[in-house]
Structure formats: C-alpha cells, structure tokens
Tab-separated table of C-alpha atoms in Angstrom:
chain	number	residue	atom	x	y	z
X	1	MET	CA	26.066	-128.209	-44.791
X	2	ARG	CA	29.493	-128.504	-46.422
X	3	TYR	CA	30.126	-128.658	-50.161
X	4	ASP	CA	33.315	-129.169	-52.204
X	5	MET	CA	33.790	-126.543	-54.879
X	6	PRO	CA	32.694	-127.735	-58.378
X	7	LEU	CA	35.257	-128.285	-61.172
X	8	ASN	CA	35.224	-127.255	-64.842
X	9	TRP	CA	36.273	-129.445	-67.818
X	10	ASN	CA	39.933	-128.752	-67.062
X	11	ASP	CA	39.544	-129.976	-63.465
X	12	GLU	CA	39.919	-126.406	-62.252
X	13	SER	CA	37.846	-125.127	-59.354
X	14	ILE	CA	34.956	-122.902	-60.352
X	15	PRO	CA	34.989	-119.771	-58.161
X	16	SER	CA	32.190	-119.727	-55.602
X	17	GLU	CA	29.765	-116.842	-55.420
X	18	ALA	CA	29.332	-117.433	-51.702
X	19	ASP	CA	31.429	-115.919	-48.953
X	20	LYS	CA	35.044	-116.162	-50.157
X	21	THR	CA	36.344	-116.713	-46.626
X	22	THR	CA	34.650	-120.111	-46.245
X	23	ASP	CA	33.256	-123.068	-48.152
X	24	ILE	CA	30.601	-123.639	-45.502
X	25	LEU	CA	27.320	-122.699	-47.168
X	26	GLY	CA	24.599	-121.694	-44.752
X	27	PHE	CA	20.897	-121.478	-45.581
X	28	LYS	CA	21.277	-117.818	-46.501
X	29	GLU	CA	23.882	-118.587	-49.175
X	30	ILE	CA	21.807	-121.467	-50.548
X	31	GLY	CA	18.639	-119.388	-50.527
X	32	GLY	CA	15.900	-119.455	-47.929
X	33	ILE	CA	15.737	-121.128	-44.555
X	34	GLY	CA	14.232	-124.561	-44.020
X	35	GLN	CA	10.945	-124.458	-42.167
X	36	LEU	CA	9.916	-126.524	-39.156
X	37	ILE	CA	6.570	-128.024	-40.087
X	38	TYR	CA	4.829	-130.585	-37.901
X	39	HIS	CA	1.277	-131.612	-37.114
X	40	PRO	CA	0.512	-131.282	-33.405
X	41	PHE	CA	-2.199	-133.464	-31.926
X	42	ARG	CA	-2.727	-135.066	-28.552
X	43	PHE	CA	-4.795	-137.797	-26.960
X	44	LYS	CA	-6.919	-137.274	-23.872
X	45	LYS	CA	-5.682	-140.380	-22.109
X	46	TYR	CA	-2.980	-143.065	-22.172
X	47	GLU	CA	-3.027	-146.513	-20.617
X	48	LEU	CA	0.098	-148.083	-19.137
X	49	ASP	CA	0.673	-151.582	-20.542
X	50	ILE	CA	3.410	-154.232	-20.625
X	51	ASP	CA	4.767	-155.180	-24.055
X	52	ASN	CA	6.242	-158.498	-25.221
X	53	SER	CA	9.634	-157.520	-23.769
X	54	ASN	CA	8.092	-156.887	-20.334
X	55	ASP	CA	8.769	-153.166	-20.722
X	56	TYR	CA	6.257	-150.453	-19.878
X	57	CYS	CA	4.505	-148.921	-22.859
X	58	ALA	CA	1.910	-146.147	-23.173
X	59	THR	CA	-1.131	-146.775	-25.386
X	60	PRO	CA	-3.332	-143.813	-26.349
X	61	PHE	CA	-7.103	-143.953	-26.040
X	62	CYS	CA	-8.728	-143.359	-29.429
X	63	ARG	CA	-12.401	-144.175	-29.046
X	64	PRO	CA	-15.750	-142.377	-28.667
X	65	GLY	CA	-15.451	-139.863	-25.831
X	66	TYR	CA	-11.673	-139.783	-26.227
X	67	GLU	CA	-11.383	-138.165	-29.645
X	68	PRO	CA	-7.898	-136.829	-30.541
X	69	ILE	CA	-7.398	-133.084	-30.096
X	70	PHE	CA	-5.981	-130.963	-32.932
X	71	PRO	CA	-4.928	-127.651	-31.346
X	72	LYS	CA	-4.786	-124.645	-33.637
X	73	ASP	CA	-3.351	-121.943	-31.405
X	74	ASP	CA	-2.698	-123.458	-27.975
X	75	PHE	CA	0.214	-125.718	-28.862
X	76	LEU	CA	3.834	-125.128	-27.940
X	77	SER	CA	6.383	-123.734	-30.372
X	78	GLY	CA	9.658	-125.565	-30.887
X	79	GLN	CA	11.231	-123.470	-28.139
X	80	GLY	CA	8.283	-124.131	-25.856
X	81	LEU	CA	8.529	-127.885	-26.433
X	82	LEU	CA	12.275	-127.823	-25.753
X	83	ALA	CA	11.847	-125.939	-22.476
X	84	SER	CA	8.899	-128.135	-21.437
X	85	LEU	CA	10.785	-131.372	-22.121
X	86	CYS	CA	13.803	-130.104	-20.165
X	87	ASN	CA	11.603	-129.209	-17.197
X	88	LEU	CA	10.039	-132.679	-17.361
X	89	ALA	CA	13.528	-134.228	-17.367
X	90	MET	CA	14.604	-132.057	-14.435
X	91	GLN	CA	11.566	-133.181	-12.422
X	92	ILE	CA	12.029	-136.877	-13.260
X	93	ASN	CA	15.758	-136.700	-12.490
X	94	SER	CA	15.317	-135.091	-9.078
X	95	PHE	CA	15.815	-137.334	-6.055
X	96	ASP	CA	13.076	-135.311	-4.345
X	97	ASN	CA	10.476	-136.336	-6.933
X	98	LYS	CA	8.089	-139.036	-5.673
X	99	ILE	CA	5.783	-139.248	-8.708
X	100	PRO	CA	6.463	-142.285	-10.956
X	101	TYR	CA	8.156	-141.230	-14.188
X	102	THR	CA	5.629	-143.340	-16.114
X	103	GLN	CA	2.852	-141.082	-14.817
X	104	LEU	CA	4.791	-137.881	-15.470
X	105	ILE	CA	5.543	-138.894	-19.063
X	106	MET	CA	1.942	-139.788	-19.870
X	107	GLU	CA	0.696	-136.573	-18.248
X	108	TRP	CA	3.154	-134.572	-20.357
X	109	CYS	CA	1.846	-136.225	-23.518
X	110	THR	CA	-1.812	-135.566	-22.698
X	111	ASN	CA	-1.060	-131.925	-21.850
X	112	ASN	CA	1.254	-131.171	-24.767
X	113	MET	CA	1.585	-133.465	-27.753
X	114	HIS	CA	1.740	-137.110	-28.794
X	115	PRO	CA	5.477	-137.842	-28.906
X	116	TYR	CA	6.176	-140.364	-31.670
X	117	ASN	CA	5.196	-141.364	-35.212
X	118	ILE	CA	3.713	-137.910	-35.640
X	119	ASP	CA	3.320	-137.613	-39.418
X	120	PHE	CA	2.150	-141.197	-39.940
X	121	ILE	CA	-0.532	-141.072	-37.235
X	122	TYR	CA	-1.649	-137.645	-38.450
X	123	SER	CA	-2.155	-139.139	-41.908
X	124	GLU	CA	-4.306	-141.875	-40.341
X	125	LEU	CA	-6.453	-139.255	-38.610
X	126	ASN	CA	-7.652	-137.867	-41.957
X	127	GLU	CA	-11.081	-136.687	-43.048
X	128	SER	CA	-12.298	-140.246	-43.674
X	129	PHE	CA	-11.204	-141.419	-40.228
X	130	ASP	CA	-14.003	-143.243	-38.349
X	131	ILE	CA	-13.469	-143.475	-34.603
X	132	ASN	CA	-16.144	-146.185	-34.370
X	133	SER	CA	-14.295	-148.494	-36.737
X	134	PHE	CA	-11.071	-150.457	-36.993
X	135	ASP	CA	-9.385	-147.113	-37.841
X	136	ALA	CA	-9.295	-146.259	-34.133
X	137	GLU	CA	-7.636	-149.561	-33.216
X	138	MET	CA	-4.963	-148.919	-35.845
X	139	VAL	CA	-4.255	-145.465	-34.388
X	140	GLU	CA	-3.988	-146.883	-30.859
X	141	ARG	CA	-1.591	-149.562	-32.070
X	142	ASP	CA	0.564	-147.159	-34.092
X	143	GLY	CA	0.520	-144.596	-31.286
X	144	THR	CA	1.807	-147.007	-28.621
X	145	PHE	CA	5.356	-146.230	-27.497
X	146	GLU	CA	7.778	-147.659	-24.942
X	147	ILE	CA	8.177	-145.534	-21.832
X	148	ASN	CA	11.879	-146.380	-21.546
X	149	THR	CA	12.448	-145.204	-25.139
X	150	PHE	CA	10.922	-141.846	-24.190
X	151	LEU	CA	13.024	-141.746	-21.005
X	152	ASP	CA	16.211	-142.525	-22.939
X	153	ASP	CA	15.464	-139.861	-25.590
X	154	LEU	CA	14.609	-137.384	-22.855
X	155	GLY	CA	17.863	-138.011	-20.993
X	156	LYS	CA	20.003	-137.511	-24.105
X	157	LEU	CA	18.253	-134.232	-24.915
X	158	TYR	CA	18.415	-132.976	-21.315
X	159	ASN	CA	22.142	-133.727	-20.992
X	160	ALA	CA	22.868	-131.938	-24.272
X	161	VAL	CA	20.865	-128.881	-23.200
X	162	MET	CA	22.613	-128.785	-19.830
X	163	PHE	CA	25.948	-128.982	-21.655
X	164	TYR	CA	24.858	-126.057	-23.847
X	165	VAL	CA	23.703	-124.001	-20.833
X	166	VAL	CA	26.929	-124.447	-18.865
X	167	LEU	CA	29.034	-123.822	-21.969
X	168	GLU	CA	27.232	-120.484	-22.284
X	169	GLY	CA	28.175	-119.784	-18.670
X	170	VAL	CA	31.847	-120.540	-19.342
X	171	CYS	CA	31.940	-117.561	-21.726
X	172	ILE	CA	30.891	-115.141	-18.988
X	173	ALA	CA	32.943	-116.702	-16.155
X	174	ASP	CA	29.873	-118.339	-14.568
X	175	ASP	CA	31.277	-121.713	-13.510
X	176	GLU	CA	28.781	-122.660	-10.792
X	177	ALA	CA	26.528	-124.896	-12.915
X	178	THR	CA	29.471	-126.060	-15.016
X	179	TYR	CA	31.267	-127.506	-11.992
X	180	ASP	CA	28.387	-129.883	-11.215
X	181	LEU	CA	27.529	-130.894	-14.793
X	182	SER	CA	28.581	-134.523	-14.256
X	183	LYS	CA	26.527	-134.808	-11.071
X	184	GLU	CA	24.446	-137.974	-11.108
X	185	GLY	CA	20.670	-137.603	-10.940
X	186	LYS	CA	17.958	-140.158	-10.258
X	187	TYR	CA	17.977	-141.410	-13.867
X	188	PHE	CA	20.373	-139.257	-15.913
X	189	GLU	CA	24.094	-138.802	-15.332
X	190	GLY	CA	25.533	-135.601	-16.784
X	191	TYR	CA	28.517	-135.313	-19.093
X	192	SER	CA	31.998	-135.342	-17.546
X	193	PHE	CA	33.653	-132.970	-20.037
X	194	PHE	CA	34.552	-130.471	-17.307
X	195	ASP	CA	35.824	-132.858	-14.634
X	196	LYS	CA	39.434	-132.655	-15.826
X	197	TYR	CA	39.493	-128.923	-15.075
X	198	LYS	CA	38.936	-129.644	-11.364
X	199	HIS	CA	42.375	-131.226	-11.033
X	200	PRO	CA	45.479	-129.027	-10.800
X	201	ILE	CA	48.310	-129.639	-13.230
X	202	VAL	CA	51.898	-129.765	-11.987
X	203	ALA	CA	54.234	-127.851	-14.289
X	204	ILE	CA	57.396	-129.840	-15.002
X	205	PRO	CA	60.374	-127.417	-14.846
X	206	ASP	CA	62.408	-127.036	-18.025
X	207	ASP	CA	65.646	-127.654	-16.166
X	208	LEU	CA	64.587	-130.983	-14.600
X	209	TYR	CA	67.593	-133.352	-14.699
X	210	TYR	CA	67.150	-136.409	-16.975
X	211	GLY	CA	70.805	-137.441	-17.156
X	212	ASP	CA	70.302	-140.715	-15.289
X	213	ALA	CA	67.662	-141.787	-17.831
X	214	LYS	CA	70.319	-141.775	-20.589
X	215	GLY	CA	67.749	-140.920	-23.261
X	216	ASN	CA	65.313	-143.703	-22.277
X	217	LEU	CA	61.802	-142.258	-22.754
X	218	ILE	CA	60.148	-144.540	-20.188
X	219	GLU	CA	62.699	-143.617	-17.526
X	220	GLU	CA	62.236	-139.926	-18.342
X	221	MET	CA	58.482	-140.363	-17.790
X	222	GLN	CA	59.226	-142.038	-14.451
X	223	ILE	CA	61.358	-139.037	-13.463
X	224	ASP	CA	58.429	-136.755	-14.390
X	225	ASN	CA	56.023	-138.858	-12.299
X	226	GLU	CA	58.393	-138.816	-9.351
X	227	TYR	CA	58.624	-135.028	-9.566
X	228	ILE	CA	54.816	-134.712	-9.672
X	229	LYS	CA	54.522	-137.063	-6.673
X	230	ASN	CA	56.984	-134.985	-4.624
X	231	HIS	CA	55.545	-131.620	-5.709
X	232	PRO	CA	51.746	-131.965	-5.473
X	233	ALA	CA	49.824	-128.984	-6.785
X	234	GLU	CA	47.582	-127.091	-4.422
X	235	LYS	CA	43.971	-128.155	-4.856
X	236	PRO	CA	41.445	-125.357	-5.407
X	237	PRO	CA	38.454	-124.956	-3.067
X	238	ILE	CA	35.422	-127.152	-3.796
X	239	GLY	CA	33.348	-125.489	-6.490
X	240	GLU	CA	36.298	-123.820	-8.231
X	241	PHE	CA	38.186	-125.109	-11.258
X	242	ALA	CA	41.952	-125.574	-11.105
X	243	THR	CA	42.334	-124.713	-14.791
X	244	THR	CA	40.142	-122.606	-17.077
X	245	PRO	CA	37.585	-124.415	-19.304
X	246	TYR	CA	37.304	-121.358	-21.555
X	247	ASP	CA	40.848	-122.037	-22.804
X	248	ASP	CA	39.431	-125.147	-24.510
X	249	TYR	CA	36.170	-123.550	-25.652
X	250	ASP	CA	36.533	-124.633	-29.297
X	251	GLU	CA	37.167	-128.226	-28.269
X	252	LEU	CA	34.177	-128.214	-25.907
X	253	ARG	CA	31.895	-126.636	-28.493
X	254	ASN	CA	32.908	-129.287	-31.034
X	255	ALA	CA	32.021	-131.968	-28.483
X	256	LEU	CA	28.550	-130.426	-28.202
X	257	ILE	CA	28.208	-130.262	-31.981
X	258	ASP	CA	29.011	-133.979	-32.215
X	259	ILE	CA	26.147	-134.744	-29.821
X	260	ILE	CA	23.534	-132.993	-31.991
X	261	PRO	CA	21.919	-135.537	-34.368
X	262	GLU	CA	21.764	-135.064	-38.131
X	263	PHE	CA	18.540	-133.908	-39.792
X	264	THR	CA	16.835	-134.904	-43.035
X	265	MET	CA	15.278	-132.224	-45.219
X	266	LYS	CA	12.274	-132.860	-47.466
X	267	LEU	CA	9.316	-131.121	-49.088
X	268	LYS	CA	6.238	-131.019	-46.855
X	269	VAL	CA	2.821	-129.390	-47.036
X	270	ASP	CA	2.350	-126.544	-44.590
X	271	PRO	CA	-1.176	-127.144	-43.175
X	272	ARG	CA	-1.627	-123.421	-42.494
X	273	THR	CA	-1.058	-122.339	-46.098
X	274	ASN	CA	-1.464	-125.611	-48.064
X	275	ARG	CA	1.830	-124.763	-49.782
X	276	LEU	CA	4.931	-126.891	-50.183
X	277	GLU	CA	7.816	-125.903	-47.928
X	278	PHE	CA	11.370	-127.193	-47.649
X	279	SER	CA	11.198	-128.633	-44.155
X	280	THR	CA	13.075	-130.809	-41.711
X	281	ASP	CA	11.654	-134.315	-41.551
X	282	ILE	CA	9.943	-134.634	-38.168
X	283	ASP	CA	8.911	-137.938	-36.614
X	284	SER	CA	8.886	-137.147	-32.885
X	285	VAL	CA	8.801	-134.313	-30.378
X	286	PHE	CA	12.485	-134.992	-29.812
X	287	ASP	CA	13.228	-134.225	-33.465
X	288	ILE	CA	11.527	-130.862	-32.916
X	289	ALA	CA	13.489	-130.217	-29.722
X	290	TRP	CA	16.857	-131.210	-31.238
X	291	LEU	CA	16.280	-128.988	-34.267
X	292	THR	CA	15.328	-126.097	-31.988
X	293	LEU	CA	18.523	-126.572	-29.980
X	294	ALA	CA	20.561	-126.715	-33.196
X	295	ARG	CA	19.015	-123.451	-34.373
X	296	MET	CA	19.797	-121.827	-31.037
X	297	LEU	CA	23.418	-122.863	-31.479
X	298	SER	CA	23.542	-121.564	-35.050
X	299	GLU	CA	22.166	-118.176	-33.960
X	300	ASP	CA	24.562	-117.774	-31.038
X	301	PRO	CA	27.041	-114.890	-31.153
X	302	ALA	CA	30.756	-115.639	-31.132
X	303	PRO	CA	32.011	-116.723	-27.680
X	304	GLU	CA	33.921	-113.472	-27.162
X	305	ASP	CA	30.685	-111.502	-27.733
X	306	LYS	CA	28.448	-113.428	-25.321
X	307	GLY	CA	29.068	-111.075	-22.424
X	308	ILE	CA	27.922	-108.135	-24.515
X	309	SER	CA	24.298	-106.957	-24.638
X	310	ASP	CA	22.226	-109.594	-26.424
X	311	ASN	CA	20.830	-108.882	-29.876
X	312	ARG	CA	18.081	-111.474	-29.355
X	313	PRO	CA	16.204	-110.220	-26.288
X	314	GLU	CA	13.217	-112.524	-26.769
X	315	GLY	CA	12.865	-116.225	-27.432
X	316	ILE	CA	16.111	-117.441	-25.856
X	317	MET	CA	15.860	-120.367	-23.452
X	318	ILE	CA	17.426	-119.693	-20.052
X	319	ARG	CA	17.181	-121.153	-16.551
X	320	CYS	CA	15.494	-119.264	-13.737
X	321	ARG	CA	18.168	-118.033	-11.326
X	322	ASN	CA	16.060	-119.089	-8.351
X	323	CYS	CA	14.363	-122.425	-9.121
X	324	GLY	CA	16.395	-123.560	-12.131
X	325	LYS	CA	13.308	-124.030	-14.315
X	326	PHE	CA	13.835	-123.656	-18.065
X	327	ILE	CA	11.973	-120.687	-19.528
X	328	ILE	CA	11.767	-118.758	-22.789
X	329	ARG	CA	13.127	-115.302	-22.058
X	330	LYS	CA	10.722	-112.423	-22.683
X	331	SER	CA	13.328	-109.648	-22.535
X	332	ASN	CA	17.096	-109.283	-22.378
X	333	ARG	CA	16.878	-108.500	-18.651
X	334	GLN	CA	14.757	-111.447	-17.569
X	335	GLU	CA	16.550	-113.806	-15.188
X	336	PHE	CA	13.646	-115.272	-13.187
X	337	CYS	CA	10.496	-117.190	-14.102
X	338	ASP	CA	6.989	-115.928	-13.285
X	339	ALA	CA	6.469	-118.167	-10.234
X	340	GLU	CA	5.518	-116.156	-7.144
X	341	GLU	CA	8.416	-117.530	-5.092
X	342	CYS	CA	10.919	-116.659	-7.819
X	343	GLN	CA	9.506	-113.156	-8.232
X	344	LYS	CA	9.928	-112.650	-4.471
X	345	ALA	CA	13.566	-113.744	-4.822
X	346	ARG	CA	13.957	-111.326	-7.729
X	347	ASN	CA	12.545	-108.414	-5.704
X	348	ALA	CA	14.710	-109.295	-2.699
X	349	ARG	CA	17.752	-109.327	-4.959
X	350	LYS	CA	16.846	-105.895	-6.360
X	351	GLN	CA	16.312	-104.446	-2.886
X	352	LYS	CA	19.643	-105.823	-1.697
X	353	ALA	CA	21.422	-104.314	-4.698
X	354	TYR	CA	19.648	-100.989	-4.056
X	355	ARG	CA	20.720	-100.930	-0.387
X	356	GLU	CA	24.304	-101.816	-1.305
X	357	ARG	CA	24.370	-99.057	-3.904
X	358	LYS	CA	23.031	-96.487	-1.412
X	359	ALA	CA	25.563	-97.594	1.219
X	360	ILE	CA	28.404	-97.074	-1.275
X	361	GLU	CA	27.082	-93.634	-2.243
X	362	LYS	CA	26.821	-92.641	1.436
X	363	ALA	CA	30.366	-93.813	2.145
X	364	GLN	CA	31.664	-91.858	-0.850
X	365	LYS	CA	29.930	-88.660	0.360
X	366	ILE	CA	31.419	-89.024	3.861
X	367	LYS	CA	34.883	-89.596	2.392
X	368	LYS	CA	34.504	-86.556	0.140
X	369	LYS	CA	33.502	-84.322	3.108
X	370	ALA	CA	36.469	-85.572	5.124
X	371	HIS	CA	38.831	-84.275	2.439
C-alpha cells in the first residue's frame, strides 16, 4: 500500500515514523499482517449441465447422502491450493491429456474445495440448515458455476505462476524454461515477454554516414534499416537468447506485478478462534491462490541475492526437475517431487555427479604423480 505523507496546518509535511528511505508502508510498519481466513468445504459430487448461454456449468449435489464436507485438518493451505491448481492447469493444457477438462475440473473440486461463492454458501450451510428442505436447492443453485469461467481463471493464474517461475530462473542464469514461456498449450498460451530476447540486435556504428539524408529523420531511419539489412546479426542456437533478459529484470518484474489482481481487506471472524481478524476478502479459490502468489513475491529476496543460499528452506513452491510438477519444497535442497520415477531420476543424477567427481579426483592424483 502507498500513502502520501500527511500535512500540518501550514501545509508542511509531517515527518513519517516509518522507514525514512521510502514512503511505501508495508504491513510491518502499519502494524500486524493481514490474515488469510476462508471457510473450506466441498461437495461429494457435481453434475455437468448446460446453462441458458449453452455453456457447460457444474452443479453441486446437496441432498441426503451427499451432505457437504467441512474438513478440519485435511484441507490444503494457500500454498497447497496454488500448487494443486497449477498442476491441474498443467494437466489440462497438455496435448497428451485425453481426459475432458470438464471432468478434471469437477474432480478437482470434489477432492479439494468448492471453488466459488465461498463465504456466501458457507453462511447458507449454517446450524439451521436443513438438507431435506428448500435450503438444499438454494445451495445447489448458488453453488453452480460455469466451467469456462473456472478454465479462464485457471489459465490466468497458471500463466502468471509460470511467468514468476521463469523470472526466478533468469536471476540464476537458468533460461531453459524461460525460452519456451510463450509456447502454446492445448488451452492456454503463455506470455510473450521474453520473445524479443531471442532476436539479435544489430548495433548501428557511430560513424555511419548520414550526409545524403541532409538532416531528414525519415531518410536517416532508412539508412539505418539498409545497414541492418546488409549486416544481419548472427542468430543464436535454438534455445539460447540473443540478448540477456536479466538486464531488464525490473521491467519484467513490474509486468508481473501488474498482472497480480488487487485485494480487498476487511474484518472477518476466524472460525478457529471466534475472534475478529483483519483479513483479505476471499470469494473463490483463485482469490486464495492469487494472494498466496502475491505473498511469495513480497517475501522474495532481492534479485541479486537469489543465487545465494535460501533463507526460506520450507514452504516455497518449485517445479520438480524431472516431471515439472509443482510442489511445496520441504527443504532448501529439494529439487524433485516424491514420485518414484522422479526419485529414481534424482538418484541417477547423484550417482552421475559422484562418478564425475571421482573421475576428476583420480585425474588430479595422476597429474600430481607425473610432476
């Protein structure tokens, strides 16, 4: 949040008690940190319908035998929801996936959390709720959501997260994922922020002759274009950038910031303590995921420090180096998920590194004896 400094009666600025180097007041300067409070619940089943616009919509079952579930301990944290939604998007977006996205979305909701209208529906499912009455029909109606709305929200979140992940890689000279960010998937097309770095730039020499242009700007530009045409720059190999994205890191980071939506803060009752907390207003699982991503960004170290040992060894979302699945890191050394195939790849990588290290040590010993 940004605040202008207050003025006294003489229209003079009143000195701030916050950090004198900035007028950006973070939660710590204001006092306290806003909580993320939401009411997780899920339905056991959804039915695929067609709405008045001939679009697919998912209607939850709320009737005897299909009572809503209110998990106490087995629901995902904000980070867990973010990673789970990104993995869902990755599966839906894959050309290899043969399962209808309508089915995958409804399965995600039954396994994790109802996605929309969270607070309002939770208020309907109160102590006086009667599943054998019209109450249940109201919940089913209010819980119905359009599949394409979910797909659109999912794509926006997934693209932003992918942008964040590759921007992290730029700081440590890992350009592999960055190069393919704009690659088109089955449903989502990635951002093209990095495409311009694939094209080499021809440097116009300072002593290029413009005399014939006689000061005409258009003719000078034509001379520049003619020079570029006759002196094409050497194209880099496929997979390598011609220019360095890190040189424009601030610009790229600002582009990511602009993608993050704004949040509304309000007082809410924490169901675990029955106390009022200053919380972000949450209406959907995507609100939770966006806020989680925003917090990850706010807790990031400076770009020049990202190659240094991480101060936050747990709870950071990364992608498995083998399968690409999004996971919440358990330690600052974790690079692979727990899948058996990925653990085999991890062990093979370790063994290869061990053999290479032993080969180098052996070569050094032989060289030392020779001298």
